[in-house]
Each structure stands twice: as C-alpha cells, then as structure tokens.
PDB file of C-alpha atoms and ligand atoms in Angstrom:
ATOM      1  CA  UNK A   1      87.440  85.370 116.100  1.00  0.00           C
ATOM      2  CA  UNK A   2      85.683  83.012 114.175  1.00  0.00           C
ATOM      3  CA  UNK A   3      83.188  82.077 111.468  1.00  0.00           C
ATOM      4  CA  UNK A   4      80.653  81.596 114.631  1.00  0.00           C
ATOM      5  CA  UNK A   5      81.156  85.479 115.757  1.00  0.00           C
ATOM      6  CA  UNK A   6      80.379  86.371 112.400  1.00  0.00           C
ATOM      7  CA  UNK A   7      77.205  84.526 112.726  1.00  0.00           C
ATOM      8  CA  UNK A   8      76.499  86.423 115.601  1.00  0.00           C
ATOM      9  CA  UNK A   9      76.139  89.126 114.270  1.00  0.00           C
ATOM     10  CA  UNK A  10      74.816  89.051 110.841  1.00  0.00           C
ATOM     11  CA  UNK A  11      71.109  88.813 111.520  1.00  0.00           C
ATOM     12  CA  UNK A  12      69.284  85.555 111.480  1.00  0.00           C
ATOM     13  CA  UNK A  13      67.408  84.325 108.122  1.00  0.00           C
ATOM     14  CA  UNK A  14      69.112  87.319 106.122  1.00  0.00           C
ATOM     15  CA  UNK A  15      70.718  86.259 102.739  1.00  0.00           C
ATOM     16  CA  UNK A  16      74.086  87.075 104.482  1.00  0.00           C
ATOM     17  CA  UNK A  17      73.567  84.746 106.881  1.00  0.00           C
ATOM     18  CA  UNK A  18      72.871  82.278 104.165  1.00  0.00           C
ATOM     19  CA  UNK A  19      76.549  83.176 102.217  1.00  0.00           C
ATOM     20  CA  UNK A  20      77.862  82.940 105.816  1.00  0.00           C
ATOM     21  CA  UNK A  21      76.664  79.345 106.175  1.00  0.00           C
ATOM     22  CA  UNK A  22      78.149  78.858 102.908  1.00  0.00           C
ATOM     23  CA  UNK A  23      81.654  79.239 103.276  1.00  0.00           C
ATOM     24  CA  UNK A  24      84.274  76.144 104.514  1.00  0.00           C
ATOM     25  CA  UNK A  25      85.885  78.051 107.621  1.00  0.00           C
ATOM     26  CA  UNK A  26      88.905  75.558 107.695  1.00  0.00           C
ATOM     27  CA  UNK A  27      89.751  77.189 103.702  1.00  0.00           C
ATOM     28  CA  UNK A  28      89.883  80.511 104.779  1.00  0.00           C
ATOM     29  CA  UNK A  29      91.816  82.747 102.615  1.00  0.00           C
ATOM     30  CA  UNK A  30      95.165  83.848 105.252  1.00  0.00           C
ATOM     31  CA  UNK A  31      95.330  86.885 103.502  1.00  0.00           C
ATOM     32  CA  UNK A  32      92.502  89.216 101.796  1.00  0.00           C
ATOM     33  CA  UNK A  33      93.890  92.026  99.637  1.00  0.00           C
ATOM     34  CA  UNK A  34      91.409  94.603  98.432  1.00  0.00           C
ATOM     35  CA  UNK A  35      92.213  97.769  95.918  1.00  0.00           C
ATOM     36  CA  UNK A  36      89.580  99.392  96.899  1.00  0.00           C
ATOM     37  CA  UNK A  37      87.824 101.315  93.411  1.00  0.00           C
ATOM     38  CA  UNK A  38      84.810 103.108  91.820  1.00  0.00           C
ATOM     39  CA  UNK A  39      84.391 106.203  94.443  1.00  0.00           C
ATOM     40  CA  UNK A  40      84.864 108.959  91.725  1.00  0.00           C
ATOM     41  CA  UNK A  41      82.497 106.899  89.406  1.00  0.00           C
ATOM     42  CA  UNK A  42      79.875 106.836  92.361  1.00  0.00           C
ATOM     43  CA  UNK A  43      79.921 110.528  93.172  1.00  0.00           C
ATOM     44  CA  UNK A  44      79.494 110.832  89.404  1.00  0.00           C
ATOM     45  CA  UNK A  45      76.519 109.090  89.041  1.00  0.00           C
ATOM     46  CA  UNK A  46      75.103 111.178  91.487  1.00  0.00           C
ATOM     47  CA  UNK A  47      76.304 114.351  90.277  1.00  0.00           C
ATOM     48  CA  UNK A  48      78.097 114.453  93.281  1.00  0.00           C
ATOM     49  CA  UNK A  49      81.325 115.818  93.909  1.00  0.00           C
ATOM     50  CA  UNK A  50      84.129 112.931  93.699  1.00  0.00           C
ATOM     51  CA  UNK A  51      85.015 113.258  97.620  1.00  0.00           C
ATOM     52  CA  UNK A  52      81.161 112.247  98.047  1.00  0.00           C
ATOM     53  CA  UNK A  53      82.496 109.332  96.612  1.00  0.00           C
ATOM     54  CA  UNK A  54      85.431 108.937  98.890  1.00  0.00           C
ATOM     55  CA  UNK A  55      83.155 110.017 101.995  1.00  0.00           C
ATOM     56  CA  UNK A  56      80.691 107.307 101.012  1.00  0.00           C
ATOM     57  CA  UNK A  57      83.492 104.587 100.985  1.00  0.00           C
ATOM     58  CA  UNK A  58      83.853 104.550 104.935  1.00  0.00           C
ATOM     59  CA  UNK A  59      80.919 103.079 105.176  1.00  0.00           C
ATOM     60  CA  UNK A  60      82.634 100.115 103.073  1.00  0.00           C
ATOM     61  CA  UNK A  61      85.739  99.667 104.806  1.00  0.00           C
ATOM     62  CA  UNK A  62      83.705  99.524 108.427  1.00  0.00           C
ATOM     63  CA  UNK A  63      82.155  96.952 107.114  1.00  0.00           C
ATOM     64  CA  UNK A  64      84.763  95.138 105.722  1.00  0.00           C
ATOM     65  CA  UNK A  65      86.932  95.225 108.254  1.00  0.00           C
ATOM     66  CA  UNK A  66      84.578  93.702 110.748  1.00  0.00           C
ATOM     67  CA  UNK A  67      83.878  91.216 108.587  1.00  0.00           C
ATOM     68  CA  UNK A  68      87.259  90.097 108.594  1.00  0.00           C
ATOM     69  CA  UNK A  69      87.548  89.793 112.428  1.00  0.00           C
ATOM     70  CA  UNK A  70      84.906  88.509 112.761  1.00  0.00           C
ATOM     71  CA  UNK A  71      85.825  85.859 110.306  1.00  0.00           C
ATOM     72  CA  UNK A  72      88.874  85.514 111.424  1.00  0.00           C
ATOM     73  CA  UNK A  73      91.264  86.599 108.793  1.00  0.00           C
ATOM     74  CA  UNK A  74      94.925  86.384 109.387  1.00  0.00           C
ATOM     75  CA  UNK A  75      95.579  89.803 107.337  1.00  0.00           C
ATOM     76  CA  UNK A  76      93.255  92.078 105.482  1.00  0.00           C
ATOM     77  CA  UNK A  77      94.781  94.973 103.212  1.00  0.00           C
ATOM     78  CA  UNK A  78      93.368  97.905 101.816  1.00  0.00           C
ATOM     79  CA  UNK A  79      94.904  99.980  99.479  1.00  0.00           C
ATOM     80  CA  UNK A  80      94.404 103.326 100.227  1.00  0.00           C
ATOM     81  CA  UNK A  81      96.332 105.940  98.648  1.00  0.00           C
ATOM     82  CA  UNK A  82      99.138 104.795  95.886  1.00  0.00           C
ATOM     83  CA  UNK A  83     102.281 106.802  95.053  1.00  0.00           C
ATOM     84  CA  UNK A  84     100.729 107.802  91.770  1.00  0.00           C
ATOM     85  CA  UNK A  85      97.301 109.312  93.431  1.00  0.00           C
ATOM     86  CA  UNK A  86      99.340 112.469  94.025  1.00  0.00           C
ATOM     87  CA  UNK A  87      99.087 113.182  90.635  1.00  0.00           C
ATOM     88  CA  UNK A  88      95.356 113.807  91.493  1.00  0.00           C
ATOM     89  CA  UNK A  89      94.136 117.674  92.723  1.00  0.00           C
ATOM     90  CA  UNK A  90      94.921 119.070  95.942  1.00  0.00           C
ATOM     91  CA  UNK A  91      91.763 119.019  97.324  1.00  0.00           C
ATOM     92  CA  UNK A  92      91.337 115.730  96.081  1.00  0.00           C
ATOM     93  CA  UNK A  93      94.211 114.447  98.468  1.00  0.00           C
ATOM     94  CA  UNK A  94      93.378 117.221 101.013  1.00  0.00           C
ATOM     95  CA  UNK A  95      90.029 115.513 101.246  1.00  0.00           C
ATOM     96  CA  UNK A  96      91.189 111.941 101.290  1.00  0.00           C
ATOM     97  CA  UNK A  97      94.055 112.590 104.112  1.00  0.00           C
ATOM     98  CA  UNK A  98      91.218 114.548 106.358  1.00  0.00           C
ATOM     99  CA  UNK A  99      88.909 111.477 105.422  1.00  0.00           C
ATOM    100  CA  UNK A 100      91.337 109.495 107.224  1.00  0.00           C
ATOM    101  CA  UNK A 101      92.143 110.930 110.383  1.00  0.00           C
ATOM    102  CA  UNK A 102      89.166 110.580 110.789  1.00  0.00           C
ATOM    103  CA  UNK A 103      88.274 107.540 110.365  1.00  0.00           C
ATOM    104  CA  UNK A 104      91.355 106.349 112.754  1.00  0.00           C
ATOM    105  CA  UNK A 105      89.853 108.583 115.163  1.00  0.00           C
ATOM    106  CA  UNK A 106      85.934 107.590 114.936  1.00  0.00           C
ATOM    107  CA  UNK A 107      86.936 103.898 114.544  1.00  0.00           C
ATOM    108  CA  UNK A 108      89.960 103.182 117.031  1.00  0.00           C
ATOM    109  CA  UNK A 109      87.733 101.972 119.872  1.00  0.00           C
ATOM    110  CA  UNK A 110      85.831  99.617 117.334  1.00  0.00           C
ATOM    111  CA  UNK A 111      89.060  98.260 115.808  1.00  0.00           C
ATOM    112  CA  UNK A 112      90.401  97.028 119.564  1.00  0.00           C
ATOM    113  CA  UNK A 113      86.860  95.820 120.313  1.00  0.00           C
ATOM    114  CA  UNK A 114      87.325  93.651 117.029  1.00  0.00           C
ATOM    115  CA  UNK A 115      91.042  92.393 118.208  1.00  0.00           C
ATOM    116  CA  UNK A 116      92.129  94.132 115.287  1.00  0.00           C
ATOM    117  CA  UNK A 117      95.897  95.080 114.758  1.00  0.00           C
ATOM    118  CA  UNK A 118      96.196  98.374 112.618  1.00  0.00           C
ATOM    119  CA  UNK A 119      99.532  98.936 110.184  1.00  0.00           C
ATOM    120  CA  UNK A 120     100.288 101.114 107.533  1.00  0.00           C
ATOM    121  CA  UNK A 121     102.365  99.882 104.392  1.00  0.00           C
ATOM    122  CA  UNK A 122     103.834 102.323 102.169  1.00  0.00           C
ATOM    123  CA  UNK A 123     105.939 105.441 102.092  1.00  0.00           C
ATOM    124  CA  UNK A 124     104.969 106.482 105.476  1.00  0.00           C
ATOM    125  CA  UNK A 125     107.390 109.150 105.521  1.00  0.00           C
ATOM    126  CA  UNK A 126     105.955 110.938 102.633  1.00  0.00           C
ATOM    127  CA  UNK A 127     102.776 111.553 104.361  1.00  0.00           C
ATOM    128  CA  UNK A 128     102.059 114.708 106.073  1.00  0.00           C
ATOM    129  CA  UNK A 129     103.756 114.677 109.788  1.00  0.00           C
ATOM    130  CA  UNK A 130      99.804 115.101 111.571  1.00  0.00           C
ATOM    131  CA  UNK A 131      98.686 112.021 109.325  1.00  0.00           C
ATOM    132  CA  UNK A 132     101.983 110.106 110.006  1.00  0.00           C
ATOM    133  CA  UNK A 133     101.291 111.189 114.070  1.00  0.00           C
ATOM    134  CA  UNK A 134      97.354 109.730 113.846  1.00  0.00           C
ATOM    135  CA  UNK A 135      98.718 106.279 111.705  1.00  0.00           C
ATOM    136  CA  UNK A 136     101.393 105.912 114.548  1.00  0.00           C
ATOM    137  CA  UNK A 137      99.262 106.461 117.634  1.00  0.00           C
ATOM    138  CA  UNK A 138      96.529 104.185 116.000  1.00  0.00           C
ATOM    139  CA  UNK A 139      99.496 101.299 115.174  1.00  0.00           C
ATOM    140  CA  UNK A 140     100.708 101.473 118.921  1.00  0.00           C
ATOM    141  CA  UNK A 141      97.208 101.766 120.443  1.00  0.00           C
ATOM    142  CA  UNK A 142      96.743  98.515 118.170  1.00  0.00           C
ATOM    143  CA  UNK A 143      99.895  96.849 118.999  1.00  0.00           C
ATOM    144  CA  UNK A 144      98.896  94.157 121.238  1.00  0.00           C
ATOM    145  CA  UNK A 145      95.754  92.781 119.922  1.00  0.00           C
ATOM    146  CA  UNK A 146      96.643  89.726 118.489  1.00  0.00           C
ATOM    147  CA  UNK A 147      93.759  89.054 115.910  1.00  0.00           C
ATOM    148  CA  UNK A 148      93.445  90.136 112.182  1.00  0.00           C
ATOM    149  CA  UNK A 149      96.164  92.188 111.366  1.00  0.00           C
ATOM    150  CA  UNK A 150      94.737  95.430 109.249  1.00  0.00           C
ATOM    151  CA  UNK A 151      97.100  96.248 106.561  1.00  0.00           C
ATOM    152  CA  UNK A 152      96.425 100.087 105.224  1.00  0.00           C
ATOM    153  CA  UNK A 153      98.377 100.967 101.898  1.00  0.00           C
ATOM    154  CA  UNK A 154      99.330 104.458 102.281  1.00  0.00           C
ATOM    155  CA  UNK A 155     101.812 106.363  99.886  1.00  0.00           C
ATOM    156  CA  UNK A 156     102.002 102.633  98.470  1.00  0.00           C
ATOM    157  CA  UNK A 157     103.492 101.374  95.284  1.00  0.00           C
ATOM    158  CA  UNK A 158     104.718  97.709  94.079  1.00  0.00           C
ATOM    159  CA  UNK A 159     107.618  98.692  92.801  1.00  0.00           C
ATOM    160  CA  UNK A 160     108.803 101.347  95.392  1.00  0.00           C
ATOM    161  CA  UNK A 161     108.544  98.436  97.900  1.00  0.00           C
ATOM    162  CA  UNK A 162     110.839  96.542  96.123  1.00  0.00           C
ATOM    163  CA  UNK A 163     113.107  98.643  95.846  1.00  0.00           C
ATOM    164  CA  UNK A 164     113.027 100.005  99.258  1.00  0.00           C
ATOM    165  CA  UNK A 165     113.431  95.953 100.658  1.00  0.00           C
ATOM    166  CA  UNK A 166     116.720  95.864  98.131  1.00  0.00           C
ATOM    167  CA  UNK A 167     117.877  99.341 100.020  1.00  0.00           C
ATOM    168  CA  UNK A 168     117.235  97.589 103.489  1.00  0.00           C
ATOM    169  CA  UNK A 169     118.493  94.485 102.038  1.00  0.00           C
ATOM    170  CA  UNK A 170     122.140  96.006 100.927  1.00  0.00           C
ATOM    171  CA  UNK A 171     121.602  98.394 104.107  1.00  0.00           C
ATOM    172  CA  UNK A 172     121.425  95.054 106.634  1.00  0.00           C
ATOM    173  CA  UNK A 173     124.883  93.807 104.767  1.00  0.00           C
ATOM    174  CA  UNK A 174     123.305  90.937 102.921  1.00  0.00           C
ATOM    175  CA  UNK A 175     126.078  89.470 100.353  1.00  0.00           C
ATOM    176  CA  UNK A 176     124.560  88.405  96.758  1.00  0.00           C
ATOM    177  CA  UNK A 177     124.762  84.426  97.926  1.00  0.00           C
ATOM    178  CA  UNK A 178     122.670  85.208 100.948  1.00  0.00           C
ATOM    179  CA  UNK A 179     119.668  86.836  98.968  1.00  0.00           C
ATOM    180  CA  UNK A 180     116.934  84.470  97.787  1.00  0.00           C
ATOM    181  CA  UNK A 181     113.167  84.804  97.727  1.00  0.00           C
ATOM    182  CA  UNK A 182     112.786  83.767 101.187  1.00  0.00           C
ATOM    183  CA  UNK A 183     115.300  86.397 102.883  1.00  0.00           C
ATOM    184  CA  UNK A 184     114.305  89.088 100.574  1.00  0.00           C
ATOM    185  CA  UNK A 185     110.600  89.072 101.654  1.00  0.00           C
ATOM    186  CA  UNK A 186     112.183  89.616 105.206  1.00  0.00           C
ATOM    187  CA  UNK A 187     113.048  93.042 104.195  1.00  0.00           C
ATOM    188  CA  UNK A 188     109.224  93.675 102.315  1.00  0.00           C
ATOM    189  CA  UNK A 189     106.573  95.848 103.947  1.00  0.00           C
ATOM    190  CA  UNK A 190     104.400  92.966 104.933  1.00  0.00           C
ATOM    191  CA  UNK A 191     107.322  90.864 106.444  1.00  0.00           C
ATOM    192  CA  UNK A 192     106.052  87.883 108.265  1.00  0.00           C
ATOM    193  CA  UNK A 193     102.707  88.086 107.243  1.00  0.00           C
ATOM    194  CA  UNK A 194     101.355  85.552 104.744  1.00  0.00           C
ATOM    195  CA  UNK A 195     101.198  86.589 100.960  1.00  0.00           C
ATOM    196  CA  UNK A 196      97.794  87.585  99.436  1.00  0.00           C
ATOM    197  CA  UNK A 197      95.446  84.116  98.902  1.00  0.00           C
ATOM    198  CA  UNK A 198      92.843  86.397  97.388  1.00  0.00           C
ATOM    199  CA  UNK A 199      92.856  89.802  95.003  1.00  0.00           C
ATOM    200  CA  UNK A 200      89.687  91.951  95.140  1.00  0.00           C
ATOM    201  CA  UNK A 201      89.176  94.890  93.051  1.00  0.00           C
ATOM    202  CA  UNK A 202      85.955  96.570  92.863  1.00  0.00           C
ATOM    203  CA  UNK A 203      84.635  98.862  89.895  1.00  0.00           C
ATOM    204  CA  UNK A 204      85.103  96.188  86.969  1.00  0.00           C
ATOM    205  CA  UNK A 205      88.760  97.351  86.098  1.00  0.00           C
ATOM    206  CA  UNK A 206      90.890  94.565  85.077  1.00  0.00           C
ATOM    207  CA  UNK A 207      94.367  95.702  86.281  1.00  0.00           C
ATOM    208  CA  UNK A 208      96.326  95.366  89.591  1.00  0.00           C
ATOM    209  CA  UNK A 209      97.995  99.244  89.734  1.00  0.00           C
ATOM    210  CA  UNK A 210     101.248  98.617  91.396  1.00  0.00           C
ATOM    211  CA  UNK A 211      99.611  96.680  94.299  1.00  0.00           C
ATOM    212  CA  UNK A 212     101.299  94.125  96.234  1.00  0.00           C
ATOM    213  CA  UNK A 213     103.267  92.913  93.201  1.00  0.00           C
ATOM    214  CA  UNK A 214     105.980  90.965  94.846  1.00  0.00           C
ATOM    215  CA  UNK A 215     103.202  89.570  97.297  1.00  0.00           C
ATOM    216  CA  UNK A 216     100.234  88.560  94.769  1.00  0.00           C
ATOM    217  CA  UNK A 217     102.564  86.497  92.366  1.00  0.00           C
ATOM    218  CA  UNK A 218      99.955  83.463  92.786  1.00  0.00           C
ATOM    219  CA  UNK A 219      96.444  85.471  94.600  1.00  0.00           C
ATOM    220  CA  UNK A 220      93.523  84.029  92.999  1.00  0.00           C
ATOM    221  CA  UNK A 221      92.492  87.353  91.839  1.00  0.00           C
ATOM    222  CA  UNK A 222      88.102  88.364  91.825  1.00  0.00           C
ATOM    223  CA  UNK A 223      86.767  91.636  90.171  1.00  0.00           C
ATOM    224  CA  UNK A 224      83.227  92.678  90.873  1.00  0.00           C
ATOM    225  CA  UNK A 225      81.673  95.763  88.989  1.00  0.00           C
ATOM    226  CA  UNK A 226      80.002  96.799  92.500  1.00  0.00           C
ATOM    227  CA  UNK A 227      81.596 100.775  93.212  1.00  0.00           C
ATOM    228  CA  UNK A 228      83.613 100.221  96.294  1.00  0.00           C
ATOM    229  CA  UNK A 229      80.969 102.983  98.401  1.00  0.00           C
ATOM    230  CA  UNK A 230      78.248 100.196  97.403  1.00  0.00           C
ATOM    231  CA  UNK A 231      80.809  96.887  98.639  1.00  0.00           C
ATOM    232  CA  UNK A 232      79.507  95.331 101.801  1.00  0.00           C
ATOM    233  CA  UNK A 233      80.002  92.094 103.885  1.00  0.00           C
ATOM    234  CA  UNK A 234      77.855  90.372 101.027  1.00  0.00           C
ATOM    235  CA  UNK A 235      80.439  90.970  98.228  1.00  0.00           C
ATOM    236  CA  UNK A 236      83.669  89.905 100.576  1.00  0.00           C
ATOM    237  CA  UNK A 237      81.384  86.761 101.293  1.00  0.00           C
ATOM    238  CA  UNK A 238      80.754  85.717  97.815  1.00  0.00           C
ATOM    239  CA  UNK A 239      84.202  86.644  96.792  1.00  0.00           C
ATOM    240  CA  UNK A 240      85.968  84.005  99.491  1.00  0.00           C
ATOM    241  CA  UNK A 241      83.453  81.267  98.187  1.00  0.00           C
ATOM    242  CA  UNK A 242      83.796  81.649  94.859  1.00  0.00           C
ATOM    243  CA  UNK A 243      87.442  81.671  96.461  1.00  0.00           C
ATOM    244  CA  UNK A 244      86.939  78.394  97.603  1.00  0.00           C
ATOM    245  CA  UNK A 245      86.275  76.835  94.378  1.00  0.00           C
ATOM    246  CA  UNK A 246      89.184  77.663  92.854  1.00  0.00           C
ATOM    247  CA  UNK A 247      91.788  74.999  91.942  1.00  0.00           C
ATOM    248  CA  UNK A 248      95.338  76.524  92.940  1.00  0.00           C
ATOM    249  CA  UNK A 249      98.004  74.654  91.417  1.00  0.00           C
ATOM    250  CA  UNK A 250     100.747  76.804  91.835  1.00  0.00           C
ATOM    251  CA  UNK A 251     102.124  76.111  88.530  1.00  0.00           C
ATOM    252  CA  UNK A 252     101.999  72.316  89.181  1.00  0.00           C
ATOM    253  CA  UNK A 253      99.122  69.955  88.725  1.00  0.00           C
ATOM    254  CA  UNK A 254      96.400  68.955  91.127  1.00  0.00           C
ATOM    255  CA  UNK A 255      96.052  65.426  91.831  1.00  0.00           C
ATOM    256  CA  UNK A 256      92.530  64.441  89.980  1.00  0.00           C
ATOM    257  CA  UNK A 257      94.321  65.428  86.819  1.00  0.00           C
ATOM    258  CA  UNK A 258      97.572  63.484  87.865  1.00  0.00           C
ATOM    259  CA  UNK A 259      95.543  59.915  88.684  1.00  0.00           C
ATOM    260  CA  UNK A 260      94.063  60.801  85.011  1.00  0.00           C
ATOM    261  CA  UNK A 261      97.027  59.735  82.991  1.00  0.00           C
TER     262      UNK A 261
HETATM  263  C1  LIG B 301      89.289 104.768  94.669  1.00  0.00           C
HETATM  264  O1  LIG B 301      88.353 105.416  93.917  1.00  0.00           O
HETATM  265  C2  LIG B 301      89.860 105.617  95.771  1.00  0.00           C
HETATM  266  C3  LIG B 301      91.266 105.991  95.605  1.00  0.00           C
HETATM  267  C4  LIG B 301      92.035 105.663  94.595  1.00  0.00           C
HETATM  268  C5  LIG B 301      91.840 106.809  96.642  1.00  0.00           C
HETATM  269  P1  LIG B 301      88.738 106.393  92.725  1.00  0.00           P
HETATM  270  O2  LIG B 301      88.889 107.772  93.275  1.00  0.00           O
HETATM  271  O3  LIG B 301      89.915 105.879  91.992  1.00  0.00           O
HETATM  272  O4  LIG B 301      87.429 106.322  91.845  1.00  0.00           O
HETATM  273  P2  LIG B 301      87.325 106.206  90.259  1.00  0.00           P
HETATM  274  O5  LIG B 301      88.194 105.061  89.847  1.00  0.00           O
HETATM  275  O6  LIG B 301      87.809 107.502  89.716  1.00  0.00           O
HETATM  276  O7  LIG B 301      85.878 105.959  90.014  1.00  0.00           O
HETATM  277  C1  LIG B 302      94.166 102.110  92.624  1.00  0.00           C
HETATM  278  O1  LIG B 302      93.145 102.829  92.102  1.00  0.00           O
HETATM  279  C2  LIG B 302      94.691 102.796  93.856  1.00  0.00           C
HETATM  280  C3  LIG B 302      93.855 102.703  95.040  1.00  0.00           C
HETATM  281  C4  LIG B 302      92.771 102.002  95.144  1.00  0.00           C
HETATM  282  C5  LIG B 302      94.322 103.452  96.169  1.00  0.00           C
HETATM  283  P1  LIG B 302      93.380 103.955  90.990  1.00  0.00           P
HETATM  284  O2  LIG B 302      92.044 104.476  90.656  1.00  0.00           O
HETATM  285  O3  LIG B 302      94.377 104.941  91.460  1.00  0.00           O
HETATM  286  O4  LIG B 302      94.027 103.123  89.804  1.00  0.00           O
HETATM  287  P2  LIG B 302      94.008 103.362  88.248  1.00  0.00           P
HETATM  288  O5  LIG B 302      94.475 104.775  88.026  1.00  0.00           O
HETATM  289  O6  LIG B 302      92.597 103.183  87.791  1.00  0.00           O
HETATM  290  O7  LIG B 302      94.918 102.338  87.674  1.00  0.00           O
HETATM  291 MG1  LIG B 303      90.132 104.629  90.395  1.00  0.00          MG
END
C-alpha cells in the first residue's frame, strides 16, 4: 500500500487529510515502534475500572494498524505485554490475555484485507497454551501477505531477547570470531526486519521499559501526553512528520555542517 490508499480513505477536507498531504512518502520511517501507554490513567479519569482502559485501547491499535498499511510501513510494533507486567493482578492479565484473543479473532479478516503480516515477539512460550494457539493460527493465517509486517510484543523484554539471541547464538555453534553486530541480530526476535527509525510512547513518560533495546540504539524517539485509548491516525501522522524533520546523524555529521568549516 501506499500514501495514496491512505488518502483514500481518510475523508476528504478533514484535518487528517491535511497531515496526510503533509508527509514526504519517499522518507517513510521502515520501522514504527510504539509502547503503547496511559490505559490505567484513562480508566482513572473516568472512575473506571483500569481494564476500561485496556478495553478502550482496541480502538487505538485498529486504527493504527491500518494506518500503517495503508501507508505502507515496512514494520509496525506494538508492545503489548512486557515480562515485568506479570507483576500486575490476576485479573489484570486475565483481562488483557482475553482482550486479545479477541481482538485476533474480531480483526483477522481486516488484517489480510490490509496485506498485513501478523508476528508475535517475545517469550511466546510463557503465554498461556489457548493464547499461544490464537497468536499461531493468526501468524500462519497471515503468513503470505507480503505487506506491513505487524510486530506484537508479547511476554517481551529487551534484555531477555538478548540473551535468548546469545542462547541461539552459542546453540547454532557460532565461535567468538564469528559474532559481530551483524550476525548477532540474525539470532534477535525481529531478524531481518529493519531496526526501529521511530520510538513512540504515549502518556508523557520519558523512559523506554526494556523495549527493543538492542533494536532502537539510534530511533528518533517522540513522546506525546495523548493516553494511548485517545491515540488515533492523527497522532501517528504528526509523529512521522515531525519524524521527518529530524536530522539523523548517526553519530557523524550531516553535510551542511561539514561545508561550514
Ligand atoms: C499500557 O497501559 C498497557 C499495558 C502496559 C499492558 P498501562 O496499563 O500501563 O496504563 P498506566 O500506565 O497505568 O496508565
Ligand atoms: C510499558 O508500559 C509496557 C507496555 C506498554 C506493554 P508499562 O506501563 O508497563 O511501563 P512502566 O512500568 O511505566 O515503565
Ligand atoms: Mg503504564
């Protein structure tokens, strides 16, 4: 898909069609990371229960993720559930595991409509075996659409990536002279896919949380205070062109500066 099919469908005149118009769709961000924040603090404000929150955030990643067909994203990913949100109560995680069956159910025809391909990263084999059944079915049903790829983080933490890729590393027989940055990131989660260009977090916290952290070592990284349940199409817009004016130097020097001296 393309910038065009996601004029199609945002409708004519709207101030998303306007943000739309706005972005360069030849500087698209390959990869769109998103920890995805705020849903207890939404409920709350509501004097709603927190899983209000959680229930109301659906509505957020729909949106999101057809936005990123439709814009043509290489890879969008949405962390889910981390390795330290057990820690949270039962029916907290009860809640959020039901909330996600069934999504995959509701949302499975949309996602192949879209082209989307669906993939979990994390600790898969953590999860419960009915949720691990519903993420599997959904990944093969998936399999051969050949548009964005959409990343979930389930049972997901930085560091317990990185140390499962050094297991699968030492388990594949690589010797200490044949690991460098490029073969290790074979043996990563998101293997083959291209690293995080852009970091959203919603909710206005400023930390990452054991996201991604091999893969975001240079994501140009965009905080909004918007509650993920209130993030739409709108916010992903302005973050990729506020994305686009970003000078990425990689821990070089861009050019203008260079011809300075
Ligand atoms: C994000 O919202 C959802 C998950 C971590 C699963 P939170 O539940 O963390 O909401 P806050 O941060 O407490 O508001
Ligand atoms: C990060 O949010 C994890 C997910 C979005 C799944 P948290 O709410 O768990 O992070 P902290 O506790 O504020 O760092
Ligand atoms: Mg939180």
């Amino acid at each position: 898909m393309a910038l065009t099919d996601l004029l199609a469908w945002v409708p004519s005149g709207s101030p998303d069609e306007a943000l739309a118009r706005r972005i360069d769709a030849d500087r698209l961000p390959a990869h769109v990371a998103i920890i995805m924040d705020g849903n207890g603090r939404w409920a709350a404000r509501r004097h709603l229960p927190r899983v209000e929150g959680h229930r109301a955030g659906i509505e957020a990643v729909r949106d999101v993720v057809e936005t990123s067909a439709r814009l043509g994203l290489r890879v969008l990913t949405l962390y889910a559930f981390s390795v330290e949100n057990w820690k949270r109560p039962a029916t907290e995680v009860g809640t959020l595991m039901t909330l996600l069956k069934r999504y995959l159910r509701l949302e499975i025809d949309a996602l192949t409509k879209n082209n989307i391909r669906f993939n979990v990263v994390g600790r898969r084999e953590g999860l419960a075996p009915d949720i691990q059944h519903e993420l599997g079915s959904a990944e093969q049903r998936t399999s051969s659409n050949t548009g964005t790829i959409f990343n979930i983080a389930l049972n997901y933490g930085g560091r317990a990536e990185i140390v499962d890729a050094a297991r699968r590393a030492l388990t594949a027989g690589l010797t200490p002279d044949q690991l460098d940055e490029q073969q290790f990131a074979r043996f990563l989660y998101t293997a083959g896919q291209p690293d995080p260009d852009l970091l959203i977090r919603t909710s206005g916290e400023l930390r990452v949380s054991n996201f991604l952290l091999w893969q975001i070592a240079y994501a140009e990284i965009w905080v909004t205070d918007t509650l993920w349940p209130d993030f739409r199409r709108r916010h992903l817009l302005e973050a990729i062109i506020d994305y686009q004016k970003r000078d990425r130097r990689y821990g070089g020097i861009n050019q203008p500066a260079l011809a300075g001296r």
